[in-house]
Short mmCIF file of C-alpha atoms in Angstrom, two decimals:
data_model
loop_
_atom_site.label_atom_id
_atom_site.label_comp_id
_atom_site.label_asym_id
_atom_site.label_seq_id
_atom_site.Cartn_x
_atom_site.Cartn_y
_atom_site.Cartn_z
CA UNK A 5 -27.42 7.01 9.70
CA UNK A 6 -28.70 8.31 6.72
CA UNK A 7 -25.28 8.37 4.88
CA UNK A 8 -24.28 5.06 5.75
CA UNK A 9 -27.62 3.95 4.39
CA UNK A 10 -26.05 5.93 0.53
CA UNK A 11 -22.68 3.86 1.11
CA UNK A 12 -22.59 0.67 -1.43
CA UNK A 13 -18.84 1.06 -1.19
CA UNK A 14 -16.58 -0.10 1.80
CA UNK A 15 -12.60 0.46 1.52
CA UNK A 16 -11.45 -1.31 4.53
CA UNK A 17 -8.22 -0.45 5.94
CA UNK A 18 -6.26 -3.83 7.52
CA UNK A 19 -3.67 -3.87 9.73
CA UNK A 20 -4.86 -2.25 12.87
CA UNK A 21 -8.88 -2.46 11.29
CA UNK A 22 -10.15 -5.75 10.43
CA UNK A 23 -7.05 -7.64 12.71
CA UNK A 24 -4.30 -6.56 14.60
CA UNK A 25 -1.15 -9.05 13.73
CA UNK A 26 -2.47 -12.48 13.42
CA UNK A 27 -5.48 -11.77 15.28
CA UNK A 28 -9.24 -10.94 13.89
CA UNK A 29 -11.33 -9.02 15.58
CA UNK A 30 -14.44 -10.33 16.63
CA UNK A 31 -16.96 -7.93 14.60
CA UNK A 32 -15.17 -8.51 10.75
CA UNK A 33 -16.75 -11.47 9.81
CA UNK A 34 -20.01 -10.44 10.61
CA UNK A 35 -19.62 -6.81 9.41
CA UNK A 36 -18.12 -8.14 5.58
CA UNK A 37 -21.17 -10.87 5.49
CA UNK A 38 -23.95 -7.69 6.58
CA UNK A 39 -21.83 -5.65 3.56
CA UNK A 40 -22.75 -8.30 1.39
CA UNK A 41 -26.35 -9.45 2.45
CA UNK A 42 -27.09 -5.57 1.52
CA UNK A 43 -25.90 -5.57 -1.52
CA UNK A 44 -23.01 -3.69 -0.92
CA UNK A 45 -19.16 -4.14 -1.98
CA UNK A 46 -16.07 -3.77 -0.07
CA UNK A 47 -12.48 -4.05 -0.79
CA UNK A 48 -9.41 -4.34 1.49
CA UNK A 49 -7.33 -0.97 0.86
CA UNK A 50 -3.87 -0.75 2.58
CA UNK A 51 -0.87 1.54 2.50
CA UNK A 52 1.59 -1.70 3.45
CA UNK A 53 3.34 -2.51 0.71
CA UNK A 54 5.58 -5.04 2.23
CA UNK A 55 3.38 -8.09 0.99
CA UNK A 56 2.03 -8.71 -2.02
CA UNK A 57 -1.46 -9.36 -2.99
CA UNK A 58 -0.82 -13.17 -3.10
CA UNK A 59 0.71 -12.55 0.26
CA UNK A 60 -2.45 -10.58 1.74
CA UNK A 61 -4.93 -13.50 0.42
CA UNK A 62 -2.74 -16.18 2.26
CA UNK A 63 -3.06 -14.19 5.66
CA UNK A 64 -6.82 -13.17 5.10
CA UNK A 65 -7.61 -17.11 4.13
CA UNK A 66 -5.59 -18.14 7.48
CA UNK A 67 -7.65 -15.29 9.50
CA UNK A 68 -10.79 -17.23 7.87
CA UNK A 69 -11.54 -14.54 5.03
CA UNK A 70 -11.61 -15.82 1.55
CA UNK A 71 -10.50 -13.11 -1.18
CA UNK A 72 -9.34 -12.64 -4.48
CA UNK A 73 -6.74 -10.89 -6.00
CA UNK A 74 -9.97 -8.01 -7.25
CA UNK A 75 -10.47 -7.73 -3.70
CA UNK A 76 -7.73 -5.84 -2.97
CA UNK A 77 -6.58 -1.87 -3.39
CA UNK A 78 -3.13 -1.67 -2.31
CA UNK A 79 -0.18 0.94 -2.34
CA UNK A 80 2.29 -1.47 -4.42
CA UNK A 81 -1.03 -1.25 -7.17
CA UNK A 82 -1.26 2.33 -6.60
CA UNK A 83 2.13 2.90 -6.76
CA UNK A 84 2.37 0.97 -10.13
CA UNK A 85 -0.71 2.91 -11.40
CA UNK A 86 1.32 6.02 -11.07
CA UNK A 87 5.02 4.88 -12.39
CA UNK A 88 2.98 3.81 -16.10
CA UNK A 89 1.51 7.24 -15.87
CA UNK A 90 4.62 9.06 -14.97
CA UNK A 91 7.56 6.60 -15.08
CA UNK A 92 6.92 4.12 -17.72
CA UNK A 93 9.77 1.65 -19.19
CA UNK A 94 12.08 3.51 -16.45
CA UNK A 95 14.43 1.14 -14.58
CA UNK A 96 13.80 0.81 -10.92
CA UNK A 97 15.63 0.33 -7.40
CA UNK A 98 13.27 -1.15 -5.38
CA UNK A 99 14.10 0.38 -1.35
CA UNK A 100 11.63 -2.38 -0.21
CA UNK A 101 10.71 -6.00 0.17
CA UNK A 102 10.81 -8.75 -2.19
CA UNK A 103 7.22 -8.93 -2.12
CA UNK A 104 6.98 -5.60 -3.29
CA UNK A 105 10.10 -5.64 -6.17
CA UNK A 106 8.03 -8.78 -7.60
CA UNK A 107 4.43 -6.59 -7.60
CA UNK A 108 6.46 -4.48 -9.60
CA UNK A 109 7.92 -6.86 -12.20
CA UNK A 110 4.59 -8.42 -12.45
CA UNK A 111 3.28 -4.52 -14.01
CA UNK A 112 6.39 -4.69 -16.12
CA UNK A 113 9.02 -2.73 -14.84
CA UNK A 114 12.80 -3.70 -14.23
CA UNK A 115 13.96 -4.05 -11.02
CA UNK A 116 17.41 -3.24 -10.62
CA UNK A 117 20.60 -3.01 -8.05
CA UNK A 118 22.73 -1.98 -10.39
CA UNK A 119 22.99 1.53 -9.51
CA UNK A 120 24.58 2.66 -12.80
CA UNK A 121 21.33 1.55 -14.45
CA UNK A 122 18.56 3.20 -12.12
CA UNK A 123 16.64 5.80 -13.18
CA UNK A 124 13.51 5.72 -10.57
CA UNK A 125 13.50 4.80 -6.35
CA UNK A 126 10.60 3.47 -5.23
CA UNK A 127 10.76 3.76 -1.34
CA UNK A 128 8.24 0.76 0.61
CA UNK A 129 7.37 -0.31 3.81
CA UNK A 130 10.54 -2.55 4.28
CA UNK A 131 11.32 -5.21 6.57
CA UNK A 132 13.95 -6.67 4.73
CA UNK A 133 15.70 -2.63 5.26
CA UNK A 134 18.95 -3.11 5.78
CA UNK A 135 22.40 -0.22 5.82
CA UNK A 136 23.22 -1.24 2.48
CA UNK A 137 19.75 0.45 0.73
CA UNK A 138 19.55 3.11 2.76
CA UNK A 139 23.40 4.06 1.65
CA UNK A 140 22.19 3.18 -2.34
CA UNK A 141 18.85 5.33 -1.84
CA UNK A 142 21.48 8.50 -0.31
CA UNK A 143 24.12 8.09 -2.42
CA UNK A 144 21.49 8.09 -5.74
CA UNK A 145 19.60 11.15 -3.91
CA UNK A 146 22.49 13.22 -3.07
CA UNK A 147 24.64 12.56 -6.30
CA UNK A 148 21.85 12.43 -9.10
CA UNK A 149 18.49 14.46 -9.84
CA UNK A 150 16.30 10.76 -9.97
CA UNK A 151 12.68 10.85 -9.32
CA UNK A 152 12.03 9.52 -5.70
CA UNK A 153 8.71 7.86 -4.89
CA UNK A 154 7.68 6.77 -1.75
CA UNK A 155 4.52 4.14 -1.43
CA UNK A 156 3.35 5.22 1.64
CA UNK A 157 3.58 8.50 3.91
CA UNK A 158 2.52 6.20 7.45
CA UNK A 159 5.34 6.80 10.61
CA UNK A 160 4.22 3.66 11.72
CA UNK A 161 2.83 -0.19 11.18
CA UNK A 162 0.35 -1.62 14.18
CA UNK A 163 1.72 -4.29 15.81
CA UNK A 164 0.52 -6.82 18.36
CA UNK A 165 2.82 -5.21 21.05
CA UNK A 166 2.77 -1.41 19.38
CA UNK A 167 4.22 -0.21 16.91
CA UNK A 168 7.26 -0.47 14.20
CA UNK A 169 8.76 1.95 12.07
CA UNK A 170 6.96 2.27 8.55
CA UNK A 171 8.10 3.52 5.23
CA UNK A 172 7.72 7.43 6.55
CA UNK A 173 10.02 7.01 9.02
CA UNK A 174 12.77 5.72 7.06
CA UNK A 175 11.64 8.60 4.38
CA UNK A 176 12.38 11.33 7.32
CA UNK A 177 15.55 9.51 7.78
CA UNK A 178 16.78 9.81 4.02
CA UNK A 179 15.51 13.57 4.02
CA UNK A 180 17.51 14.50 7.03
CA UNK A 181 21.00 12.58 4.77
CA UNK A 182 20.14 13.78 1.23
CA UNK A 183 17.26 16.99 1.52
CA UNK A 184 15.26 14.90 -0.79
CA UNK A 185 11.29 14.16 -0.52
CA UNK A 186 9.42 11.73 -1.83
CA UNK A 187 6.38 12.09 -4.24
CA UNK A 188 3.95 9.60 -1.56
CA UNK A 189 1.50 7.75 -2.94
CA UNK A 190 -0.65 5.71 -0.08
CA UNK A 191 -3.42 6.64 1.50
CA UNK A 192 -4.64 9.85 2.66
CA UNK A 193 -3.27 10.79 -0.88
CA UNK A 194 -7.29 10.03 -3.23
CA UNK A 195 -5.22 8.14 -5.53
CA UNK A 196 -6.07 4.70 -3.86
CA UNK A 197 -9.89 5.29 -3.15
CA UNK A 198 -10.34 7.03 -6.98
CA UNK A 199 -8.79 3.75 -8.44
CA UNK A 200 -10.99 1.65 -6.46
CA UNK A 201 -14.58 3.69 -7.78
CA UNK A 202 -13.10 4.43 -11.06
CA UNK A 203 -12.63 0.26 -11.62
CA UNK A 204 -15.98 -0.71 -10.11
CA UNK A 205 -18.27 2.37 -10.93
CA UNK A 206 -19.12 4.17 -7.49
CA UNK A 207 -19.73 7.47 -6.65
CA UNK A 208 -17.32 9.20 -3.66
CA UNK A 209 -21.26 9.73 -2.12
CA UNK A 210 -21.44 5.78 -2.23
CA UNK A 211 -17.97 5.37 -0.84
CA UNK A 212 -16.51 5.17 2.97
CA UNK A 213 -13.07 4.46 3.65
CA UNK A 214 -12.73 3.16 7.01
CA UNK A 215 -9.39 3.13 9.30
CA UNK A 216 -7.63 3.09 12.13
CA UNK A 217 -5.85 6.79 12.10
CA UNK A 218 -7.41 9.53 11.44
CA UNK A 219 -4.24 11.51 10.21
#
């Protein structure tokens, strides 16, 4: 009790946490209003990159959560974060949706198909995949040294029946064709939760980050 009395922080996990599909639990909107009567903050933090934030505050408003675009940590944000640190002005191929290939315009980078022209793959949670990226992403692994990056290490996305492959699935998939691992950057990597108390000011004392798998 008495560290959850130190925490001013809350990174909520979603899918699976706060709802499960299009479905809110009954405890969120209580818990979020308590967060805030206290005086304390939370953010939504999620490893699926296959919205975008504009995407996210759409479902949350429909689920009867309003949000802003500062309310959100996400692995497309992290992701970008990382690329201007390590990648920056490098051409892209986007293995992912177009939710995620526009998250990454919108920080400036090209997003390319033109396979001649890419010098970065960002792997994503993708359900637009289709055979035709998944040959690209081999054929870019096995025949050229490019820098591989994966947004997200999770096997699998919740679902309202179970479960669907996520982006580390397909990522085990393309190691098992090419030998080639990605550098991940979603959650458990810190990268997420240290951009979230870096922007606002907390402590990692003052911080949870709550979810629905331990791993």
């Amino acid at each position: 009790i008495s560290l959850i009395k130190n925490i001013r922080l809350y990174l909520f996990d979603m899918d699976g946490t706060l709802y499960l599909g299009n479905r809110l639990y009954d405890f969120t909107i209580e818990l979020l209003s308590e967060i805030k009567r206290t005086g304390g903050k939370y953010l939504f933090m999620t490893n699926n990159s296959s919205k975008s934030v504009a995407d996210y505050i759409k479902k949350l408003h429909n689920l009867g959560i309003e949000s802003t675009r500062e309310d959100f940590i996400t692995s497309s944000q992290a992701t970008a974060y990382y690329l201007h640190k390590h990648h920056e002005g490098q051409s892209l191929y986007g293995c992912g949706t177009e939710s995620l290939k526009e998250e990454l315009r919108m920080e400036g980078f090209t997003v390319t198909t033109d396979l001649d022209k890419v010098e970065c793959i960002v792997m994503g949670f993708d359900t637009e995949l289709n055979f035709k990226k998944l040959h690209d992403v081999s054929f870019m692994l096995c025949t050229r040294q490019l820098p591989y990056i994966a947004t997200n290490p999770d096997y699998v996305c919740p679902t309202e029946f179970g479960s669907v492959p996520d982006c580390g699935s397909v990522c085990i998939g393309i190691k098992n064709a090419t030998g080639r691992e990605p550098v991940v950057i979603g959650k458990p990597s810190p990268l997420m939760p240290q951009l979230a108390m870096d922007r606002w000011g907390y402590t990692k004392e003052e911080t949870a980050v709550v979810g629905d798998r331990i791993y």
